[in-house]
C-alpha positions as MATLAB code, in Angstrom:
seq = 'MSNEQIHTREFRARTVLEAVSGELDPATVAEKYGISPDELIRWAEEMDLDPEQLSRLRSAAAEHHSSGEEVWLDVLDDQFSSEVETGVASDYQNMSRLNFWTVLGVSFVLLTILSLMAIYSYHAETVNRNVSEQSQYYEVRELQERDQEHLDSYGITDLDNGLYHIPIDESISRMVEEQ';
ca = [
     213.021   33.840  303.319;
     214.546   30.962  305.188;
     215.566   27.656  303.595;
     212.740   25.843  305.352;
     210.152   27.826  303.446;
     211.839   27.257  300.077;
     212.139   23.446  300.280;
     209.046   21.316  299.873;
     208.205   18.262  301.952;
     209.062   15.990  299.046;
     212.495   17.590  298.643;
     213.156   17.214  302.371;
     212.083   13.558  302.326;
     214.296   12.735  299.264;
     217.283   14.494  300.851;
     216.892   12.677  304.199;
     216.442    9.283  302.485;
     219.570    9.895  300.404;
     221.539   10.756  303.557;
     220.210    7.695  305.411;
     220.835    5.310  302.467;
     224.536    5.367  303.201;
     225.733    5.971  299.642;
     226.992    9.425  300.590;
     228.102   10.943  303.853;
     225.292   13.103  305.413;
     227.604   16.123  305.361;
     228.225   15.566  301.651;
     224.483   15.260  300.976;
     223.875   18.478  302.938;
     226.622   20.239  301.015;
     225.256   18.900  297.711;
     221.860   20.526  298.332;
     223.215   23.654  300.045;
     221.867   22.985  303.521;
     223.563   22.482  306.872;
     223.959   19.020  308.451;
     221.952   20.272  311.435;
     219.070   21.184  309.159;
     219.256   17.724  307.600;
     219.010   16.134  311.078;
     216.055   18.368  311.952;
     214.274   17.214  308.778;
     215.003   13.598  309.683;
     213.509   14.121  313.165;
     210.375   15.572  311.571;
     210.009   12.455  309.393;
     209.917   10.094  312.399;
     212.717    7.856  311.127;
     213.817    4.647  312.750;
     215.812    5.584  315.900;
     218.799    3.590  314.654;
     218.895    5.478  311.344;
     218.471    8.775  313.167;
     221.339    8.007  315.524;
     223.631    7.035  312.577;
     222.736   10.308  310.896;
     223.495   12.278  314.065;
     226.821   10.525  314.641;
     227.866   11.133  311.012;
     226.990   14.811  311.345;
     228.861   14.987  314.676;
     231.958   13.466  313.033;
     231.730   16.118  310.369;
     231.575   18.883  313.042;
     234.496   17.427  314.997;
     236.651   16.756  311.935;
     238.665   19.882  312.699;
     237.609   21.854  309.680;
     238.722   25.428  309.891;
     235.938   27.963  309.918;
     236.534   31.392  308.436;
     234.529   34.337  309.567;
     234.234   37.450  307.501;
     234.404   40.214  310.070;
     234.349   43.902  309.359;
     235.665   44.919  312.773;
     239.395   44.241  313.332;
     238.932   44.325  317.134;
     236.262   41.619  316.966;
     238.410   39.612  314.579;
     241.346   39.615  317.001;
     238.991   38.645  319.829;
     237.734   35.671  317.804;
     241.289   34.583  317.007;
     242.507   34.810  320.617;
     239.252   33.665  322.194;
     239.331   36.573  324.638;
     236.969   39.522  324.494;
     237.804   42.918  325.890;
     235.609   44.271  328.635;
     235.340   47.823  327.293;
     235.042   49.533  330.666;
     233.814   53.101  330.644;
     236.528   54.464  332.918;
     234.950   57.882  333.477;
     231.718   56.262  334.659;
     233.655   53.742  336.756;
     235.681   56.551  338.370;
     232.536   58.573  339.047;
     230.763   55.710  340.813;
     233.922   54.776  342.713;
     234.371   58.314  344.040;
     230.670   58.575  344.826;
     230.664   55.239  346.669;
     233.807   56.002  348.670;
     232.436   59.453  349.549;
     229.169   57.934  350.723;
     230.980   55.390  352.904;
     233.234   58.088  354.410;
     230.288   60.381  355.121;
     228.442   57.506  356.750;
     231.443   56.682  358.943;
     231.957   60.344  359.914;
     228.260   60.699  360.712;
     228.312   57.623  362.905;
     231.413   58.904  364.688;
     229.733   62.298  365.299;
     226.596   60.613  366.638;
     228.686   58.402  368.934;
     230.687   61.404  370.158;
     227.508   63.372  370.868;
     225.928   60.523  372.803;
     229.130   59.774  374.710;
     229.429   63.456  375.667;
     225.781   63.554  376.778;
     226.191   60.435  378.891;
     229.404   61.738  380.470;
     227.755   65.084  381.264;
     224.756   63.345  382.861;
     227.008   61.091  384.916;
     229.093   64.088  385.977;
     225.997   66.078  386.978;
     224.614   63.154  388.944;
     227.984   62.576  390.564;
     228.303   66.253  391.572;
     224.742   66.294  392.860;
     225.420   63.147  394.835;
     228.614   64.598  396.326;
     226.907   67.879  397.259;
     224.013   66.037  398.839;
     226.414   63.791  400.719;
     228.315   66.843  402.040;
     225.042   68.514  403.085;
     223.888   65.390  404.920;
     227.227   65.013  406.674;
     227.264   68.702  407.671;
     223.647   68.504  408.882;
     224.505   65.431  410.907;
     227.475   67.252  412.409;
     225.285   70.267  413.237;
     222.675   68.044  414.912;
     225.083   66.018  417.060;
     227.211   66.329  420.172;
     230.923   65.752  419.967;
     234.469   66.774  420.772;
     236.116   69.289  418.466;
     239.423   69.831  420.296;
     239.976   67.866  423.520;
     243.223   69.639  424.504;
     241.624   73.080  424.388;
     238.283   71.861  425.699;
     236.247   72.638  422.629;
     233.022   70.744  422.128;
     230.251   71.007  419.636;
     226.557   70.811  420.373;
     223.480   70.831  418.087;
     222.906   74.234  416.566;
     219.342   74.479  417.826;
     220.493   73.941  421.379;
     223.287   76.469  420.923;
     220.778   79.080  419.745;
     218.471   78.318  422.642;
     221.336   78.803  425.152;
     222.391   82.074  423.591;
     218.840   83.380  423.862;
     218.654   82.356  427.540;
     221.910   84.065  428.375;
     220.733   87.369  427.051;
];
């Protein structure tokens, strides 16, 4: 059971009035009845005291808290006790779990990077092959057009030896006529 259930309303009212009367310090009154100063203030707030009396009670309790009293904690765990004394708590990292997730995360990042590099390489190779095929096709077509143009035109092949070229169709027609 908590202290609030043990103490009656009358007891609470007498205790608060004694603390507010000023004869004893509120911390002393609280100690006298085995309650905390904070509990005494809570009881006073429930009683709807004069705001001035309530503020005096709060300031007296605050002075008691800030008086620099040393607080002793009974601790069963030595590790916790040293943490309380130094004010620093250990983090208690689970190193095997931390190592596992680190390796897993780094592996995932590396696999992602290698996959992206493979995809880029594949696409770059495909684009280069397509450009090469189009370029070769273009060159072949250009050669065919130039050769066809040469076959369909009149011109001088070797002026010193008197060699001329004529369209192939005309050359075939002349050969047929000569025979």
